[in-house]
Amino acid sequence: MTDDGTAAAMAAMGPRLRAAREHRGATLTGVSRATGISLSTLSRIETGRRRPTLEVLLRLAKEYGVSLDELAGTAPESGPRISTSQRFADDKAVLPLTPYVGGLHAHKHVLPPVEEPPGRPRQISHDGHEWLCVLYGRLWLALGEQDLILAAGDVAEFDTRTAHGVANAGPGGPVEYLVLFGPQGERLRQRTPSAPGRGAR
């Protein structure tokens, strides 16, 4: 990697680390406790005010379940990435569809069936922009003070600085949905061509 390439990789390291942490739904405090890295060090690394050492990167890569190549943006892209799903404390399964190399991230989430209607989802907030598209089932999206029940085919878009959380709206079967997340506030750009014969007049 050239000097310019090294500088670019280091500059992008903070955002990638933050994206990896936010994808796991982890807080800086929680990561600090799990890794033994001070809260101030983690914050300075994510904001680009400090360069991480190799030891710190190894600890964080292990904690986030990613490789050093992914954090550096040097992972080979020889074809579509196939990744095993990850499971979280609420038994949610998450299948990453894109590597952590900056820009938009795509994931498929599956929430298991529930026997009883759940309590209001726990909410978090962080930098970024997110889109949800429900594929199957009914999803409860708690967005700020609003409560939305999304069915298959419904889409929601929101700034993730607004407190948000999701749950299976059950009871019934599982919920499957796609997430597109822009950690730096990246947004989708709609490019819909005009229908034939409906050009500008």
Coordinates of N, CA and C in Angstrom, one line a residue:
M1 N 0.8 -1.2 0.0 CA 0.0 0.0 0.0 C 0.9 1.2 0.0
T2 N 0.6 2.2 -0.8 CA 1.4 3.4 -0.9 C 1.2 4.3 0.3
D3 N 2.0 5.3 0.5 CA 1.9 6.2 1.6 C 0.5 6.8 1.6
D4 N 0.1 7.2 0.4 CA -1.3 7.9 0.3 C -2.3 6.9 0.7
G5 N -2.1 5.6 0.2 CA -3.1 4.6 0.6 C -3.1 4.3 2.1
T6 N -2.0 4.3 2.7 CA -1.9 4.1 4.1 C -2.6 5.2 4.9
A7 N -2.4 6.4 4.5 CA -3.0 7.6 5.1 C -4.5 7.5 5.0
A8 N -5.0 7.1 3.8 CA -6.4 7.0 3.5 C -7.1 5.9 4.4
A9 N -6.4 4.8 4.5 CA -6.9 3.6 5.3 C -7.0 4.0 6.8
M10 N -5.9 4.8 7.3 CA -6.0 5.2 8.7 C -7.1 6.2 8.9
A11 N -7.3 7.1 7.9 CA -8.3 8.1 8.1 C -9.7 7.5 8.1
A12 N -9.9 6.4 7.4 CA -11.2 5.7 7.4 C -11.4 4.7 8.5
M13 N -10.3 4.5 9.3 CA -10.3 3.4 10.3 C -11.4 3.8 11.4
G14 N -11.4 5.0 11.8 CA -12.4 5.4 12.9 C -13.8 5.2 12.5
P15 N -14.2 5.7 11.3 CA -15.6 5.4 10.8 C -15.9 3.9 10.7
R16 N -15.0 3.1 10.2 CA -15.2 1.7 10.1 C -15.4 1.1 11.5
L17 N -14.6 1.5 12.4 CA -14.7 0.9 13.8 C -16.0 1.3 14.4
R18 N -16.5 2.6 14.2 CA -17.7 3.0 14.7 C -18.9 2.2 14.0
A19 N -18.8 2.0 12.7 CA -19.8 1.3 12.0 C -19.9 -0.2 12.5
A20 N -18.7 -0.8 12.8 CA -18.7 -2.2 13.3 C -19.4 -2.2 14.6
R21 N -19.1 -1.3 15.5 CA -19.6 -1.2 16.8 C -21.1 -1.0 16.8
E22 N -21.6 -0.1 16.0 CA -23.0 0.2 15.9 C -23.8 -0.9 15.3
H23 N -23.2 -1.6 14.3 CA -23.8 -2.8 13.8 C -24.2 -3.8 14.8
R24 N -23.3 -4.0 15.8 CA -23.5 -4.9 16.9 C -24.4 -4.4 18.0
G25 N -24.8 -3.1 17.8 CA -25.7 -2.5 18.8 C -25.0 -2.2 20.1
A26 N -23.6 -2.1 20.1 CA -22.8 -1.9 21.3 C -22.5 -0.4 21.5
T27 N -22.4 -0.1 22.8 CA -22.0 1.3 23.2 C -20.5 1.3 23.5
L28 N -20.0 2.6 23.4 CA -18.6 2.7 23.8 C -18.3 2.2 25.2
T29 N -19.2 2.5 26.1 CA -19.0 2.0 27.5 C -18.9 0.5 27.5
G30 N -19.8 -0.2 26.8 CA -19.8 -1.6 26.8 C -18.6 -2.2 26.2
V31 N -18.1 -1.6 25.1 CA -16.9 -2.1 24.4 C -15.7 -1.9 25.3
S32 N -15.7 -0.7 26.0 CA -14.6 -0.4 26.9 C -14.5 -1.5 28.0
R33 N -15.6 -1.9 28.6 CA -15.6 -2.9 29.6 C -15.2 -4.3 29.1
A34 N -15.6 -4.6 27.9 CA -15.3 -5.9 27.3 C -13.9 -6.1 26.9
T35 N -13.3 -5.0 26.4 CA -11.9 -5.0 25.9 C -10.8 -4.5 26.8
G36 N -11.2 -3.7 27.8 CA -10.2 -3.1 28.7 C -9.6 -1.9 28.1
I37 N -10.1 -1.4 26.9 CA -9.6 -0.2 26.3 C -10.4 1.0 26.9
S38 N -9.7 2.1 27.3 CA -10.4 3.2 28.0 C -11.4 3.8 27.1
L39 N -12.5 4.3 27.7 CA -13.6 5.0 27.0 C -13.0 6.2 26.2
S40 N -12.1 7.0 26.7 CA -11.6 8.1 26.0 C -10.8 7.7 24.8
T41 N -10.0 6.6 24.9 CA -9.2 6.1 23.8 C -10.2 5.7 22.7
L42 N -11.2 4.9 23.0 CA -12.1 4.5 22.0 C -12.8 5.7 21.3
S43 N -13.2 6.7 22.0 CA -13.9 7.8 21.5 C -12.9 8.6 20.5
R44 N -11.7 8.8 21.0 CA -10.7 9.5 20.1 C -10.4 8.8 18.9
I45 N -10.3 7.4 18.9 CA -10.0 6.6 17.7 C -11.2 6.8 16.7
E46 N -12.4 6.6 17.2 CA -13.6 6.7 16.3 C -13.7 8.1 15.7
T47 N -13.3 9.1 16.4 CA -13.4 10.5 15.8 C -12.2 10.9 15.0
G48 N -11.2 10.0 14.9 CA -10.0 10.3 14.1 C -9.0 11.1 14.8
R49 N -9.1 11.3 16.1 CA -8.2 12.1 16.9 C -7.0 11.3 17.4
R50 N -7.1 10.0 17.3 CA -6.0 9.1 17.7 C -5.9 7.9 16.8
R51 N -4.7 7.5 16.5 CA -4.5 6.3 15.7 C -4.4 5.1 16.6
P52 N -5.1 4.0 16.2 CA -5.1 2.8 17.1 C -3.8 2.0 16.9
T53 N -3.4 1.4 18.0 CA -2.2 0.5 17.9 C -2.7 -0.8 17.3
L54 N -1.7 -1.7 17.0 CA -2.1 -3.0 16.5 C -2.8 -3.8 17.6
E55 N -2.3 -3.7 18.8 CA -2.9 -4.4 19.9 C -4.4 -4.0 20.1
V56 N -4.7 -2.7 20.0 CA -6.0 -2.2 20.1 C -6.9 -2.7 19.0
L57 N -6.4 -2.7 17.7 CA -7.1 -3.2 16.6 C -7.4 -4.6 16.7
L58 N -6.5 -5.4 17.2 CA -6.7 -6.9 17.4 C -7.9 -7.1 18.4
R59 N -7.9 -6.4 19.5 CA -8.9 -6.5 20.5 C -10.3 -6.1 19.9
L60 N -10.3 -5.0 19.1 CA -11.6 -4.6 18.6 C -12.1 -5.5 17.5
A61 N -11.2 -6.0 16.6 CA -11.6 -6.9 15.6 C -12.2 -8.1 16.2
K62 N -11.6 -8.6 17.2 CA -12.1 -9.8 17.9 C -13.5 -9.5 18.5
E63 N -13.6 -8.4 19.2 CA -14.9 -8.0 19.8 C -16.0 -7.8 18.8
Y64 N -15.7 -7.3 17.6 CA -16.7 -7.0 16.6 C -16.9 -8.1 15.6
G65 N -16.1 -9.1 15.7 CA -16.2 -10.2 14.8 C -15.8 -9.9 13.3
V66 N -14.8 -9.0 13.1 CA -14.4 -8.7 11.8 C -12.9 -8.9 11.7
S67 N -12.4 -8.9 10.5 CA -10.9 -9.1 10.3 C -10.2 -7.8 10.2
L68 N -8.9 -7.8 10.4 CA -8.1 -6.6 10.2 C -8.2 -6.1 8.8
D69 N -8.3 -6.9 7.8 CA -8.4 -6.5 6.4 C -9.7 -5.7 6.2
E70 N -10.8 -6.2 6.9 CA -12.0 -5.5 6.7 C -11.9 -4.1 7.3
L71 N -11.3 -4.0 8.5 CA -11.2 -2.7 9.1 C -10.3 -1.7 8.3
A72 N -9.3 -2.3 7.7 CA -8.4 -1.5 6.9 C -8.9 -1.2 5.5
G73 N -9.9 -1.9 5.1 CA -10.5 -1.7 3.7 C -9.7 -2.4 2.7
T74 N -8.9 -3.5 3.1 CA -8.0 -4.2 2.1 C -8.5 -5.6 1.9
A75 N -9.6 -5.9 2.4 CA -10.1 -7.3 2.1 C -10.4 -7.5 0.6
P76 N -9.9 -8.6 0.1 CA -10.1 -8.9 -1.3 C -11.6 -9.0 -1.7
E77 N -12.0 -8.5 -2.8 CA -13.4 -8.5 -3.3 C -13.4 -9.3 -4.6
S78 N -13.2 -10.6 -4.4 CA -13.2 -11.5 -5.6 C -14.6 -11.9 -6.0
G79 N -15.6 -11.6 -5.3 CA -17.0 -12.0 -5.6 C -17.9 -11.6 -4.5
P80 N -19.1 -12.0 -4.6 CA -20.1 -11.7 -3.5 C -19.6 -12.2 -2.2
R81 N -19.8 -11.4 -1.2 CA -19.4 -11.9 0.1 C -20.4 -12.7 0.8
I82 N -20.0 -13.9 1.3 CA -20.9 -14.8 1.9 C -20.5 -14.9 3.4
S83 N -21.4 -14.5 4.3 CA -21.1 -14.5 5.7 C -22.1 -15.2 6.5
T84 N -21.6 -15.9 7.6 CA -22.5 -16.6 8.5 C -23.3 -15.5 9.3
S85 N -24.5 -15.9 9.7 CA -25.2 -15.0 10.5 C -24.7 -14.9 11.9
Q86 N -25.0 -13.8 12.6 CA -24.6 -13.5 14.0 C -25.9 -13.5 14.8
R87 N -25.8 -14.0 16.1 CA -26.9 -14.0 16.9 C -26.7 -13.1 18.2
F88 N -27.7 -12.4 18.6 CA -27.6 -11.5 19.7 C -28.4 -11.9 20.9
A89 N -28.3 -11.2 22.0 CA -28.9 -11.6 23.2 C -30.4 -11.8 23.1
D90 N -31.1 -11.0 22.2 CA -32.5 -11.2 22.0 C -32.9 -12.3 21.0
D91 N -31.9 -13.1 20.7 CA -32.0 -14.2 19.7 C -32.2 -13.7 18.3
K92 N -32.0 -12.4 18.0 CA -32.1 -11.9 16.7 C -30.9 -12.4 15.9
A93 N -31.2 -12.8 14.6 CA -30.1 -13.3 13.7 C -29.8 -12.2 12.7
V94 N -28.6 -11.8 12.5 CA -28.2 -10.8 11.5 C -27.2 -11.4 10.5
L95 N -27.5 -11.2 9.3 CA -26.7 -11.7 8.2 C -26.1 -10.5 7.4
P96 N -24.8 -10.2 7.6 CA -24.2 -9.0 6.9 C -24.2 -9.4 5.4
L97 N -24.6 -8.4 4.6 CA -24.6 -8.6 3.2 C -23.4 -7.8 2.5
T98 N -22.8 -6.9 3.2 CA -21.6 -6.1 2.7 C -20.5 -6.1 3.8
P99 N -19.3 -6.0 3.3 CA -18.2 -5.9 4.3 C -18.1 -4.5 4.9
Y100 N -17.3 -4.4 5.9 CA -17.1 -3.1 6.6 C -16.0 -2.3 5.9
V101 N -16.3 -1.8 4.7 CA -15.2 -1.0 4.0 C -15.7 0.4 3.7
G102 N -16.6 0.9 4.5 CA -17.1 2.3 4.3 C -18.3 2.3 3.5
G103 N -19.0 3.5 3.4 CA -20.2 3.6 2.7 C -21.4 2.8 3.3
L104 N -22.4 2.6 2.5 CA -23.6 2.0 2.9 C -23.4 0.5 3.3
H105 N -24.0 0.1 4.4 CA -24.0 -1.3 4.8 C -25.4 -1.9 4.7
A106 N -25.4 -3.2 4.3 CA -26.7 -3.9 4.1 C -26.7 -5.1 5.0
H107 N -27.8 -5.4 5.7 CA -27.9 -6.6 6.5 C -29.3 -7.1 6.4
K108 N -29.4 -8.4 6.6 CA -30.8 -9.0 6.7 C -30.9 -9.4 8.2
H109 N -32.1 -9.0 8.8 CA -32.3 -9.3 10.2 C -33.5 -10.3 10.3
V110 N -33.5 -11.2 11.2 CA -34.6 -12.1 11.5 C -34.9 -12.1 13.0
L111 N -36.1 -11.7 13.3 CA -36.5 -11.8 14.7 C -37.3 -13.0 14.9
P112 N -37.1 -13.8 16.0 CA -37.8 -15.1 16.2 C -39.3 -14.8 16.6
P113 N -40.1 -15.9 16.4 CA -41.5 -15.7 16.8 C -41.6 -15.4 18.3
V114 N -42.7 -14.8 18.7 CA -42.9 -14.5 20.2 C -44.3 -15.0 20.5
E115 N -44.5 -15.5 21.7 CA -45.8 -16.0 22.2 C -46.7 -14.9 22.6
E116 N -46.2 -13.8 23.2 CA -47.0 -12.7 23.8 C -46.5 -11.4 23.1
P117 N -47.4 -10.5 23.0 CA -46.9 -9.1 22.5 C -45.8 -8.6 23.4
P118 N -44.7 -8.1 22.8 CA -43.6 -7.7 23.6 C -43.8 -6.3 24.2
G119 N -42.9 -5.9 25.2 CA -42.9 -4.6 25.7 C -42.3 -3.7 24.7
R120 N -42.4 -2.3 24.9 CA -41.9 -1.4 23.9 C -40.4 -1.6 23.7
P121 N -40.0 -1.6 22.4 CA -38.6 -2.0 22.2 C -37.6 -1.0 22.9
R122 N -36.5 -1.5 23.3 CA -35.4 -0.7 23.8 C -34.8 0.2 22.7
Q123 N -34.6 1.4 23.0 CA -34.2 2.4 21.9 C -32.7 2.8 22.1
I124 N -32.1 3.0 21.0 CA -30.7 3.5 21.0 C -30.7 4.7 20.0
S125 N -29.6 5.5 20.0 CA -29.4 6.5 19.0 C -27.9 6.6 18.7
H126 N -27.6 7.0 17.5 CA -26.2 7.1 17.0 C -26.2 7.8 15.7
D127 N -25.0 8.2 15.2 CA -24.9 8.9 14.0 C -25.3 8.0 12.8
G128 N -25.8 8.5 11.7 CA -26.1 7.7 10.6 C -27.5 7.9 10.0
H129 N -27.8 7.2 9.0 CA -29.2 7.2 8.4 C -29.5 5.7 8.0
E130 N -30.8 5.4 8.2 CA -31.2 4.0 8.0 C -32.5 3.8 7.3
W131 N -32.6 2.7 6.5 CA -33.8 2.3 5.8 C -34.1 0.9 6.3
L132 N -35.4 0.7 6.6 CA -35.9 -0.7 6.9 C -36.9 -1.1 5.8
C133 N -36.8 -2.3 5.4 CA -37.8 -2.9 4.4 C -38.2 -4.2 5.0
V134 N -39.5 -4.4 5.4 CA -40.0 -5.6 5.9 C -40.3 -6.6 4.8
L135 N -39.7 -7.8 4.9 CA -40.0 -8.9 4.0 C -41.1 -9.8 4.4
Y136 N -41.2 -10.0 5.7 CA -42.1 -11.0 6.2 C -42.5 -10.7 7.6
G137 N -43.8 -10.9 8.0 CA -44.2 -10.7 9.3 C -44.5 -9.2 9.6
R138 N -44.6 -8.9 10.9 CA -45.0 -7.6 11.4 C -44.0 -7.0 12.3
L139 N -43.4 -5.9 12.0 CA -42.3 -5.3 12.8 C -42.8 -4.1 13.5
W140 N -42.5 -4.0 14.8 CA -42.8 -2.9 15.7 C -41.5 -2.0 15.6
L141 N -41.7 -0.8 15.1 CA -40.6 0.2 15.1 C -41.0 1.3 16.1
A142 N -40.2 1.4 17.1 CA -40.4 2.6 18.1 C -39.4 3.6 17.7
L143 N -39.9 4.7 17.1 CA -39.1 5.8 16.6 C -39.4 7.1 17.3
G144 N -38.5 7.5 18.2 CA -38.8 8.6 19.1 C -40.0 8.3 19.9
E145 N -41.0 9.2 19.8 CA -42.3 9.0 20.6 C -43.3 8.2 19.7
Q146 N -43.0 7.9 18.5 CA -43.9 7.2 17.6 C -43.8 5.7 17.7
D147 N -44.9 5.0 17.5 CA -44.9 3.6 17.4 C -45.5 3.2 16.1
L148 N -44.7 2.5 15.2 CA -45.2 2.1 13.9 C -45.2 0.6 13.8
I149 N -46.2 0.0 13.2 CA -46.3 -1.4 12.9 C -46.2 -1.5 11.4
L150 N -45.0 -2.1 11.0 CA -44.7 -2.3 9.6 C -45.0 -3.7 9.1
A151 N -45.7 -3.9 8.0 CA -46.0 -5.2 7.4 C -45.1 -5.4 6.2
A152 N -45.2 -6.6 5.7 CA -44.4 -7.0 4.5 C -44.6 -6.0 3.4
G153 N -43.5 -5.4 2.9 CA -43.5 -4.4 1.8 C -43.4 -3.0 2.3
D154 N -43.6 -2.8 3.6 CA -43.5 -1.5 4.2 C -42.0 -1.1 4.3
V155 N -41.8 0.2 4.1 CA -40.4 0.7 4.2 C -40.4 1.9 5.1
A156 N -39.4 2.1 6.0 CA -39.2 3.2 6.9 C -37.8 3.8 6.7
E157 N -37.7 5.1 6.7 CA -36.4 5.8 6.6 C -36.3 6.8 7.7
F158 N -35.1 6.8 8.4 CA -35.0 7.8 9.5 C -33.6 8.1 9.8
D159 N -33.4 9.2 10.4 CA -32.1 9.6 11.0 C -31.8 8.9 12.3
T160 N -30.7 8.1 12.3 CA -30.5 7.3 13.5 C -30.1 8.0 14.8
R161 N -30.0 9.4 14.6 CA -29.8 10.2 15.8 C -31.1 10.3 16.6
T162 N -32.2 9.9 16.0 CA -33.5 9.8 16.7 C -33.5 8.4 17.4
A163 N -33.9 8.4 18.6 CA -33.9 7.1 19.4 C -34.8 6.1 18.7
H164 N -34.4 4.9 18.5 CA -35.1 3.9 17.7 C -34.9 2.5 18.3
G165 N -35.8 1.6 18.0 CA -35.7 0.2 18.4 C -36.8 -0.6 17.7
V166 N -36.6 -1.9 17.6 CA -37.5 -2.7 16.9 C -37.8 -4.0 17.7
A167 N -39.0 -4.6 17.4 CA -39.3 -5.9 18.0 C -40.3 -6.5 17.1
N168 N -40.5 -7.8 17.3 CA -41.5 -8.6 16.6 C -42.9 -8.1 17.2
A169 N -43.7 -7.7 16.3 CA -45.0 -7.1 16.8 C -46.0 -8.3 17.2
G170 N -45.7 -9.5 16.9 CA -46.4 -10.7 17.3 C -47.7 -10.5 18.0
P171 N -48.2 -11.6 18.5 CA -47.7 -13.0 18.4 C -47.9 -13.5 17.0
G172 N -47.2 -14.6 16.7 CA -47.2 -15.2 15.4 C -45.9 -15.7 15.0
G173 N -45.6 -15.6 13.7 CA -44.3 -16.1 13.2 C -43.1 -15.1 13.3
P174 N -42.0 -15.4 12.7 CA -40.8 -14.6 12.7 C -41.0 -13.3 11.9
V175 N -40.1 -12.4 12.0 CA -40.1 -11.2 11.2 C -38.7 -11.1 10.5
E176 N -38.8 -10.9 9.2 CA -37.6 -10.8 8.4 C -37.6 -9.4 7.7
Y177 N -36.5 -8.7 7.8 CA -36.4 -7.4 7.2 C -35.0 -7.0 6.8
L178 N -34.9 -6.1 5.8 CA -33.6 -5.7 5.4 C -33.3 -4.3 6.0
V179 N -32.0 -4.1 6.2 CA -31.5 -2.8 6.7 C -30.4 -2.3 5.8
L180 N -30.6 -1.0 5.4 CA -29.5 -0.3 4.7 C -29.1 0.8 5.6
F181 N -27.8 0.9 6.0 CA -27.4 1.8 7.0 C -26.2 2.6 6.5
G182 N -26.3 3.9 6.5 CA -25.2 4.8 6.1 C -24.6 5.4 7.4
P183 N -23.5 4.9 7.9 CA -22.9 5.3 9.1 C -22.5 6.8 9.1
Q184 N -22.2 7.3 8.0 CA -21.8 8.7 7.9 C -22.9 9.6 7.4
G185 N -24.1 9.1 7.4 CA -25.3 9.8 7.0 C -25.5 9.7 5.5
E186 N -24.8 8.7 4.8 CA -25.1 8.4 3.4 C -26.6 8.1 3.2
R187 N -27.1 8.6 2.1 CA -28.5 8.4 1.7 C -28.6 7.7 0.4
L188 N -29.7 7.0 0.2 CA -30.0 6.4 -1.1 C -30.5 7.6 -2.0
R189 N -30.1 7.4 -3.3 CA -30.5 8.4 -4.3 C -31.5 7.7 -5.3
Q190 N -32.7 8.2 -5.4 CA -33.7 7.6 -6.3 C -33.4 8.0 -7.7
R191 N -33.3 7.1 -8.6 CA -33.1 7.4 -10.0 C -34.1 6.6 -10.8
T192 N -35.3 7.1 -10.9 CA -36.4 6.4 -11.6 C -36.5 7.0 -13.0
P193 N -36.3 6.2 -14.1 CA -36.4 6.8 -15.4 C -37.9 7.1 -15.8
S194 N -38.1 8.0 -16.7 CA -39.4 8.3 -17.1 C -40.0 7.1 -17.9
A195 N -41.3 7.0 -17.8 CA -42.0 5.9 -18.6 C -41.9 6.2 -20.0
P196 N -41.8 5.2 -20.9 CA -41.7 5.5 -22.4 C -42.9 6.3 -22.8
G197 N -42.6 7.3 -23.6 CA -43.6 8.2 -24.2 C -44.0 9.3 -23.2
R198 N -43.3 9.4 -22.1 CA -43.7 10.5 -21.1 C -42.5 11.4 -20.9
G199 N -41.8 11.8 -22.0 CA -40.7 12.7 -21.9 C -41.1 14.0 -21.5
A200 N -40.2 14.9 -21.3 CA -40.5 16.3 -20.9 C -41.2 17.0 -22.1
R201 N -42.1 17.8 -21.7 CA -42.9 18.5 -22.7 C -42.5 20.0 -22.7

